Amino acid sequence: MANPRENYNNLSGVPIAHRHWQVCVRPANDALDVAGRALLADVHQAEFRRISAVGSSKYYFLVAELDADVVERLAGELLADPVAERFLAGEGFSRRDTSRPAVEVHPLPGVMNPAALSTLDAARRWLARNGWSPDLLHAVQTGRRYEIEGARDAEELERIAARVLANDCVETWYVQGFGRNDVIPDALPEPPQRPFELRRVSIRELDDAELEKLSRQGHLFLSLDEMRAIRDHFRGIDREPTDLELETLAQTWSEHCVHKTLKSEVIYRGPDFGRDGEVEVRFENLLKDTIAAATRELAREWCLSVFVDNAGVIAFDDEYGIAFKVETHNHPSAIEPYGGAATGIGGCIRDIMGCGLGAKPIASTDVFCLAPPDFDAARLPAGVLHPRRVLKGVVAGVRDYGNRMGIPTVNGAIHFDPRYLGNPLVYCGCVGLIPRKYINKEPRVGDRIVVAGGRTGRDGIHGATFSSAELTDTHADEFSHAVQIGNAIEEKKLLDAQLRARDHADGCLFSAVTDCGAGGLSSAVGEMGAELGARVELSRVPLKYAGLRYDEIWISEAQERMVFAVPPDRLDRFLKVFAEEEVEATVIGEFIGDGRLSVYFEDQLVGELDMRFLHDGLPKRSRSATWTAPRVGSVARRNASKARLNERLLAALAHWTVASKEWVIRQYDHEVQGRGVIKPLVGPRSGPSDAAVLRPRYDSDRGIALGCGLCPEVADVDPYFMAIGAVDEALRNVICVGADPSRTAILDNFCWPKVDSEQALGTLVRACRGAADVAVAYGLPFISGKDSLNNQFSMSAEESARTGLPRNLAIPPTLLISAIGIVEDVNRCITMDLKAPGNVVVLAAASEAQAFRKARMHEGTEARSGEATHTGIPHSASTIQHSIEHHRRVADRICSGTVRAAHDVSDGGIAVALAEMCIGSGSGLDVSIDPDTPLFDSLIATYILEMSEADAKTAGWMILGKVTDEPRLRVDAGRNGTIDLGVDELIRTWKSPLSEGGR
């Protein structure tokens, strides 16, 4: 195909010196403008129905000592697809065709732009290959331009830009048309620069009210007692703190970093845990006395590292361990979903890299909790992004980061509830393979402090304290500096360099490593040197741009950075490896033995803290908690529409939480690295897998299974049983694919609203105790975890009245349990899709499992709302005691090879489980259900298994019916009615809600 080209202004005869060039790349014709068509659909979803077309184009802005012929050749060979695109190259940044209304979007100064960085690197390599010096190209920036047809005026273009085309936290835009012509800059913007000035904060004479004001306005988010402790400390040493010292304490003492609520002393008074009666229980340390106590009590020798490192580690075989970590990135994802989710998965990958002396990431997981995509846009509170935009953003963020790093995303879930509107939850997990000899690490006195990877910028400032705060309608403006855009390519290079240094022929070239977490260098150096002391020179830290203050350099979370402790005699070899991998590595200090953290900038002391006060000076909280059981929904309503079983099943399959996630899964590369045994979608018709199975070592048939459990709606009834349900579901999921329950470990991730009242804290106490009780009963050690509190959104009374939403929109208490189980032989794994006509399906349930029911979704349109009616829960904890032997029995049958397909009974109950087994296979089922057996309620410890009739009779479980050749699901529920639906209709219903992001 011909490639139309136009050179705006060939000035090749003019002396070349830092000339500014732009290249506009657009689709060769409208039929190839996929991005424009997708945006048009988004514009219509945002209620701009008049818009008839959106045309998209990309802009590249180059600062280079090149003439027009070279720029045009570079554009044609590198920047534009010669088949699908055409380009226009010219000098200057601001020349545009303004004949049609348009919006142009550029990144804000200082925001990470991976596309620009990749273009700069590729263009310099192109120049070198073609005989020019790569140093002739100085800078690259990118932009996007959208020509919009059908808008009525410039104000409508502005609204479309704000609601659909850009995010003002990380981008700016220019509107052109209808008499408005925003001026596009002729040069790349530069961040402001400030001269050095050591700043101290007057705190020693502040009263309580002034301390609280400083905490909030300074974005410290510390309690009054904590501010008093800091004030008294500096009174004791007779000086005022520097701003850097105060920021360091705030980061280190933040809820995000130290988990001070879960580590508080708590006295609980209220209903007993799974038993009748009232109790008073004192927890000296809530986390230590529940979650950690369960692991201590179980004392599994195959747990190699728990609660002491960036990730937990279990034994895989005699040579290797498996590291697993799950984190949350909730608040940043509420502001900028793409960047929040991308840096969430990137940060969790770095946790695996920072585990021991470094594990190789082999798989990622993701779980999202969001408001329904069909939420009424007119009721959206100010400062809140529409759930559809959040969904697309977080999926794209995880997709781009994981795919670019070559790490498969293999397991996850999406749960929808209107209460996640203001605070979406984004859980990101990563699994790594680590030689057992590299699990332990320890920095030593004299080790050099080396920062490696991406450069430091202003992005990510106050990440830890921001994540510990409650959101409001001003959070996007107030905390835009906490938003980050990651660069997966940089992290991939960093990973490759680290593994080379770890596996060096001379032995590992470093003695410890950790990632730059939410507090940046403050967290990394402060934690790594906690037992030693450290001296840091901030002026040596590589920066993205000039002008950062010393405190910004110290606390910025800017992504893709790791901190290493490197012995002096290995430093040259370490730096050589990183240089060969094109990863910047710089010595910024030294670990010393004086027990102090000393921070300098241009040889001037800007902060000095005693490590004991930094890490042990946090005042211990003592709090009271209680809990009162809420009223539950009526059974009468639950049974109101027994006769409409077809409609109820279709409504359940179409519920956002149950519906197919294929639109999401297909965007993730779950095949990369070639370790996958069971994928996220299974069977000839792509049904939902219960869990993923991987083969970590190519030379072994031993594998691992990854699954998760999540049932936040049960928290409305009792958080204790919500935790039991989450653990049980996670275990069921990995058992279904062949994992050994006696070699399964779990991770906890608590996401809670504010816990500032005794009742709110009581919900957290009950969940912790429930998780611990069931973990001990099931023999499942916790190996790692994370909490995220204050997940609620506050709005004004006027906004509350306008939207019909509560002023404090709190998420439901949400506990995610992730399970990782050893699979002895991946060749014996099974999937959930039906295998052969003539086989039977059985209901394998523990004796008391039916007493525990998750919330059942309403029929009809209510099933799309995310609301739920709550059914019965057990009044006794005996359910979990009856369940573990049942789980082991199911696992043994699967291992023996007598089970052909297995599926757990989860959201939507038995009816949905049967339908999904048909969906995955395309085969039919003809079954009968006892009318007293709940069809649509999720049950703990309950499975649907496909077996031969002889094996089923031997097992003794209830035979429901047979697999049929006819692609039809028939369920005879006796007096309750009948389900009779074709498999094709089941598939259409199940796949339609979330196709193309819920359009």
PDB file of C-alpha atoms in Angstrom, residues 98-271:
ATOM      1  CA  THR A  98      -7.801  22.943  12.701  1.00  0.00           C
ATOM      2  CA  SER A  99     -10.545  22.544  10.125  1.00  0.00           C
ATOM      3  CA  ARG A 100     -12.319  19.948  12.285  1.00  0.00           C
ATOM      4  CA  PRO A 101     -13.082  20.122  16.031  1.00  0.00           C
ATOM      5  CA  ALA A 102     -10.496  18.204  17.993  1.00  0.00           C
ATOM      6  CA  VAL A 103      -9.066  17.448  21.423  1.00  0.00           C
ATOM      7  CA  GLU A 104      -5.348  16.814  21.824  1.00  0.00           C
ATOM      8  CA  VAL A 105      -4.034  15.063  24.964  1.00  0.00           C
ATOM      9  CA  HIS A 106      -0.488  15.341  26.320  1.00  0.00           C
ATOM     10  CA  PRO A 107       1.097  13.912  29.496  1.00  0.00           C
ATOM     11  CA  LEU A 108       1.700  16.384  32.291  1.00  0.00           C
ATOM     12  CA  PRO A 109       5.313  17.392  32.996  1.00  0.00           C
ATOM     13  CA  GLY A 110       7.110  14.742  35.009  1.00  0.00           C
ATOM     14  CA  VAL A 111       4.611  11.963  34.354  1.00  0.00           C
ATOM     15  CA  MET A 112       6.231   8.706  33.265  1.00  0.00           C
ATOM     16  CA  ASN A 113       5.660   8.104  29.547  1.00  0.00           C
ATOM     17  CA  PRO A 114       6.802   4.569  28.628  1.00  0.00           C
ATOM     18  CA  ALA A 115       5.831   5.043  24.969  1.00  0.00           C
ATOM     19  CA  ALA A 116       8.104   8.081  24.724  1.00  0.00           C
ATOM     20  CA  LEU A 117      10.985   6.313  26.469  1.00  0.00           C
ATOM     21  CA  SER A 118      10.671   3.262  24.242  1.00  0.00           C
ATOM     22  CA  THR A 119      10.512   5.485  21.171  1.00  0.00           C
ATOM     23  CA  LEU A 120      13.611   7.396  22.283  1.00  0.00           C
ATOM     24  CA  ASP A 121      15.540   4.160  22.791  1.00  0.00           C
ATOM     25  CA  ALA A 122      14.374   2.625  19.511  1.00  0.00           C
ATOM     26  CA  ALA A 123      15.056   5.810  17.543  1.00  0.00           C
ATOM     27  CA  ARG A 124      18.577   6.116  18.924  1.00  0.00           C
ATOM     28  CA  ARG A 125      19.249   2.507  17.953  1.00  0.00           C
ATOM     29  CA  TRP A 126      17.853   3.234  14.467  1.00  0.00           C
ATOM     30  CA  LEU A 127      20.168   6.219  14.132  1.00  0.00           C
ATOM     31  CA  ALA A 128      23.182   4.136  15.161  1.00  0.00           C
ATOM     32  CA  ARG A 129      22.317   1.391  12.667  1.00  0.00           C
ATOM     33  CA  ASN A 130      22.015   3.932   9.874  1.00  0.00           C
ATOM     34  CA  GLY A 131      25.258   5.766  10.474  1.00  0.00           C
ATOM     35  CA  TRP A 132      24.192   8.699  12.665  1.00  0.00           C
ATOM     36  CA  SER A 133      25.147   9.360  16.245  1.00  0.00           C
ATOM     37  CA  PRO A 134      22.338   8.420  18.653  1.00  0.00           C
ATOM     38  CA  ASP A 135      23.257  11.492  20.682  1.00  0.00           C
ATOM     39  CA  LEU A 136      21.704  13.653  17.955  1.00  0.00           C
ATOM     40  CA  LEU A 137      18.265  12.766  19.358  1.00  0.00           C
ATOM     41  CA  HIS A 138      17.830  14.541  22.698  1.00  0.00           C
ATOM     42  CA  ALA A 139      14.228  13.976  23.757  1.00  0.00           C
ATOM     43  CA  VAL A 140      10.921  12.444  22.697  1.00  0.00           C
ATOM     44  CA  GLN A 141       7.401  13.107  23.899  1.00  0.00           C
ATOM     45  CA  THR A 142       4.097  11.753  22.655  1.00  0.00           C
ATOM     46  CA  GLY A 143       0.517  12.947  22.393  1.00  0.00           C
ATOM     47  CA  ARG A 144      -2.873  11.807  21.113  1.00  0.00           C
ATOM     48  CA  ARG A 145      -5.305  13.785  18.970  1.00  0.00           C
ATOM     49  CA  TYR A 146      -9.009  13.080  18.513  1.00  0.00           C
ATOM     50  CA  GLU A 147     -11.092  14.714  15.783  1.00  0.00           C
ATOM     51  CA  ILE A 148     -14.706  14.707  16.949  1.00  0.00           C
ATOM     52  CA  GLU A 149     -17.692  15.000  14.663  1.00  0.00           C
ATOM     53  CA  GLY A 150     -21.136  15.967  15.924  1.00  0.00           C
ATOM     54  CA  ALA A 151     -20.185  18.099  18.928  1.00  0.00           C
ATOM     55  CA  ARG A 152     -22.387  21.138  19.485  1.00  0.00           C
ATOM     56  CA  ASP A 153     -19.774  23.527  20.943  1.00  0.00           C
ATOM     57  CA  ALA A 154     -16.368  23.853  22.597  1.00  0.00           C
ATOM     58  CA  GLU A 155     -17.867  23.265  26.038  1.00  0.00           C
ATOM     59  CA  GLU A 156     -19.055  19.831  24.938  1.00  0.00           C
ATOM     60  CA  LEU A 157     -15.573  19.043  23.620  1.00  0.00           C
ATOM     61  CA  GLU A 158     -14.203  20.016  27.039  1.00  0.00           C
ATOM     62  CA  ARG A 159     -16.634  17.702  28.807  1.00  0.00           C
ATOM     63  CA  ILE A 160     -15.818  14.817  26.465  1.00  0.00           C
ATOM     64  CA  ALA A 161     -12.121  15.359  27.103  1.00  0.00           C
ATOM     65  CA  ALA A 162     -12.581  15.333  30.873  1.00  0.00           C
ATOM     66  CA  ARG A 163     -14.948  12.367  31.057  1.00  0.00           C
ATOM     67  CA  VAL A 164     -13.635  10.069  28.323  1.00  0.00           C
ATOM     68  CA  LEU A 165     -10.430  11.087  26.574  1.00  0.00           C
ATOM     69  CA  ALA A 166      -8.048  12.085  29.375  1.00  0.00           C
ATOM     70  CA  ASN A 167      -7.358  11.963  33.106  1.00  0.00           C
ATOM     71  CA  ASP A 168      -6.409  15.330  34.525  1.00  0.00           C
ATOM     72  CA  CYS A 169      -4.289  13.696  37.234  1.00  0.00           C
ATOM     73  CA  VAL A 170      -1.676  12.714  34.668  1.00  0.00           C
ATOM     74  CA  GLU A 171      -2.663  14.518  31.469  1.00  0.00           C
ATOM     75  CA  THR A 172      -3.575  17.882  30.040  1.00  0.00           C
ATOM     76  CA  TRP A 173      -5.582  18.589  26.906  1.00  0.00           C
ATOM     77  CA  TYR A 174      -6.060  21.247  24.279  1.00  0.00           C
ATOM     78  CA  VAL A 175      -9.427  21.979  22.664  1.00  0.00           C
ATOM     79  CA  GLN A 176      -9.658  23.346  19.124  1.00  0.00           C
ATOM     80  CA  GLY A 177     -12.895  24.206  17.342  1.00  0.00           C
ATOM     81  CA  PHE A 178     -15.998  26.378  17.590  1.00  0.00           C
ATOM     82  CA  GLY A 179     -13.895  29.515  17.966  1.00  0.00           C
ATOM     83  CA  ARG A 180     -11.655  28.031  20.663  1.00  0.00           C
ATOM     84  CA  ASN A 181      -8.020  27.405  19.791  1.00  0.00           C
ATOM     85  CA  ASP A 182      -5.952  26.354  22.808  1.00  0.00           C
ATOM     86  CA  VAL A 183      -2.286  27.061  22.183  1.00  0.00           C
ATOM     87  CA  ILE A 184      -0.173  23.901  21.921  1.00  0.00           C
ATOM     88  CA  PRO A 185       3.320  24.508  23.381  1.00  0.00           C
ATOM     89  CA  ASP A 186       6.251  24.943  20.994  1.00  0.00           C
ATOM     90  CA  ALA A 187       8.660  23.214  23.399  1.00  0.00           C
ATOM     91  CA  LEU A 188       8.606  20.264  25.747  1.00  0.00           C
ATOM     92  CA  PRO A 189       7.545  21.411  29.224  1.00  0.00           C
ATOM     93  CA  GLU A 190      10.099  21.287  32.007  1.00  0.00           C
ATOM     94  CA  PRO A 191       9.266  20.665  35.673  1.00  0.00           C
ATOM     95  CA  PRO A 192       9.981  23.563  38.027  1.00  0.00           C
ATOM     96  CA  GLN A 193      13.406  23.774  39.626  1.00  0.00           C
ATOM     97  CA  ARG A 194      14.069  25.036  43.124  1.00  0.00           C
ATOM     98  CA  PRO A 195      17.324  26.081  44.811  1.00  0.00           C
ATOM     99  CA  PHE A 196      18.457  24.025  47.792  1.00  0.00           C
ATOM    100  CA  GLU A 197      17.001  25.150  51.101  1.00  0.00           C
ATOM    101  CA  LEU A 198      17.096  23.113  54.301  1.00  0.00           C
ATOM    102  CA  ARG A 199      13.684  23.376  55.885  1.00  0.00           C
ATOM    103  CA  ARG A 200      12.718  22.624  59.454  1.00  0.00           C
ATOM    104  CA  VAL A 201       9.219  22.154  60.815  1.00  0.00           C
ATOM    105  CA  SER A 202       8.347  23.840  64.089  1.00  0.00           C
ATOM    106  CA  ILE A 203       6.668  21.144  66.148  1.00  0.00           C
ATOM    107  CA  ARG A 204       8.045  21.275  69.688  1.00  0.00           C
ATOM    108  CA  GLU A 205       5.651  23.989  70.873  1.00  0.00           C
ATOM    109  CA  LEU A 206       2.503  22.850  69.058  1.00  0.00           C
ATOM    110  CA  ASP A 207      -0.632  21.992  71.035  1.00  0.00           C
ATOM    111  CA  ASP A 208      -2.939  19.109  70.190  1.00  0.00           C
ATOM    112  CA  ALA A 209      -5.079  21.029  67.720  1.00  0.00           C
ATOM    113  CA  GLU A 210      -2.016  22.335  65.922  1.00  0.00           C
ATOM    114  CA  LEU A 211      -0.496  18.850  65.776  1.00  0.00           C
ATOM    115  CA  GLU A 212      -3.640  17.453  64.171  1.00  0.00           C
ATOM    116  CA  LYS A 213      -3.695  20.301  61.662  1.00  0.00           C
ATOM    117  CA  LEU A 214      -0.041  19.679  60.736  1.00  0.00           C
ATOM    118  CA  SER A 215      -0.723  15.958  60.318  1.00  0.00           C
ATOM    119  CA  ARG A 216      -3.585  16.527  57.871  1.00  0.00           C
ATOM    120  CA  GLN A 217      -2.299  19.517  55.933  1.00  0.00           C
ATOM    121  CA  GLY A 218       1.169  18.006  55.665  1.00  0.00           C
ATOM    122  CA  HIS A 219      -0.302  14.729  54.327  1.00  0.00           C
ATOM    123  CA  LEU A 220       1.258  12.845  57.231  1.00  0.00           C
ATOM    124  CA  PHE A 221      -2.030  11.201  58.313  1.00  0.00           C
ATOM    125  CA  LEU A 222      -0.710  10.333  61.761  1.00  0.00           C
ATOM    126  CA  SER A 223      -2.852  10.149  64.876  1.00  0.00           C
ATOM    127  CA  LEU A 224      -2.652  12.680  67.683  1.00  0.00           C
ATOM    128  CA  ASP A 225      -0.770  10.206  69.907  1.00  0.00           C
ATOM    129  CA  GLU A 226       1.734   9.608  67.127  1.00  0.00           C
ATOM    130  CA  MET A 227       2.222  13.310  66.537  1.00  0.00           C
ATOM    131  CA  ARG A 228       2.732  13.779  70.269  1.00  0.00           C
ATOM    132  CA  ALA A 229       5.390  11.055  70.266  1.00  0.00           C
ATOM    133  CA  ILE A 230       7.270  12.813  67.473  1.00  0.00           C
ATOM    134  CA  ARG A 231       6.962  16.179  69.207  1.00  0.00           C
ATOM    135  CA  ASP A 232       8.226  14.741  72.488  1.00  0.00           C
ATOM    136  CA  HIS A 233      11.131  12.975  70.772  1.00  0.00           C
ATOM    137  CA  PHE A 234      12.391  16.201  69.251  1.00  0.00           C
ATOM    138  CA  ARG A 235      11.873  18.021  72.504  1.00  0.00           C
ATOM    139  CA  GLY A 236      14.120  15.401  74.056  1.00  0.00           C
ATOM    140  CA  ILE A 237      16.934  15.997  71.567  1.00  0.00           C
ATOM    141  CA  ASP A 238      16.337  19.761  71.718  1.00  0.00           C
ATOM    142  CA  ARG A 239      15.803  20.603  68.061  1.00  0.00           C
ATOM    143  CA  GLU A 240      13.101  20.835  65.415  1.00  0.00           C
ATOM    144  CA  PRO A 241      12.793  18.094  62.773  1.00  0.00           C
ATOM    145  CA  THR A 242      13.628  18.704  59.167  1.00  0.00           C
ATOM    146  CA  ASP A 243      10.857  18.147  56.660  1.00  0.00           C
ATOM    147  CA  LEU A 244      12.656  15.002  55.509  1.00  0.00           C
ATOM    148  CA  GLU A 245      12.728  13.552  59.022  1.00  0.00           C
ATOM    149  CA  LEU A 246       9.042  14.218  59.518  1.00  0.00           C
ATOM    150  CA  GLU A 247       8.204  12.659  56.153  1.00  0.00           C
ATOM    151  CA  THR A 248      10.356   9.617  56.951  1.00  0.00           C
ATOM    152  CA  LEU A 249       8.499   9.028  60.204  1.00  0.00           C
ATOM    153  CA  ALA A 250       5.134   9.472  58.506  1.00  0.00           C
ATOM    154  CA  GLN A 251       6.007   6.950  55.784  1.00  0.00           C
ATOM    155  CA  THR A 252       7.433   4.411  58.230  1.00  0.00           C
ATOM    156  CA  TRP A 253       4.547   4.773  60.686  1.00  0.00           C
ATOM    157  CA  SER A 254       1.819   4.809  58.037  1.00  0.00           C
ATOM    158  CA  GLU A 255      -0.983   2.273  58.123  1.00  0.00           C
ATOM    159  CA  HIS A 256       0.194   1.121  54.716  1.00  0.00           C
ATOM    160  CA  CYS A 257       3.720   0.275  55.894  1.00  0.00           C
ATOM    161  CA  VAL A 258       3.393  -0.793  59.535  1.00  0.00           C
ATOM    162  CA  HIS A 259      -0.208  -2.128  59.739  1.00  0.00           C
ATOM    163  CA  LYS A 260      -0.683  -0.489  63.099  1.00  0.00           C
ATOM    164  CA  THR A 261      -4.414  -1.219  63.408  1.00  0.00           C
ATOM    165  CA  LEU A 262      -3.946  -4.950  62.945  1.00  0.00           C
ATOM    166  CA  LYS A 263      -0.999  -4.853  65.338  1.00  0.00           C
ATOM    167  CA  SER A 264      -2.958  -3.002  68.025  1.00  0.00           C
ATOM    168  CA  GLU A 265      -3.991  -4.388  71.364  1.00  0.00           C
ATOM    169  CA  VAL A 266      -7.725  -5.023  71.079  1.00  0.00           C
ATOM    170  CA  ILE A 267     -10.265  -5.989  73.734  1.00  0.00           C
ATOM    171  CA  TYR A 268     -13.251  -7.547  72.014  1.00  0.00           C
ATOM    172  CA  ARG A 269     -16.656  -7.831  73.698  1.00  0.00           C
ATOM    173  CA  GLY A 270     -19.559  -9.382  71.848  1.00  0.00           C
ATOM    174  CA  PRO A 271     -20.948 -12.592  70.380  1.00  0.00           C
TER     175      PRO A 271
END
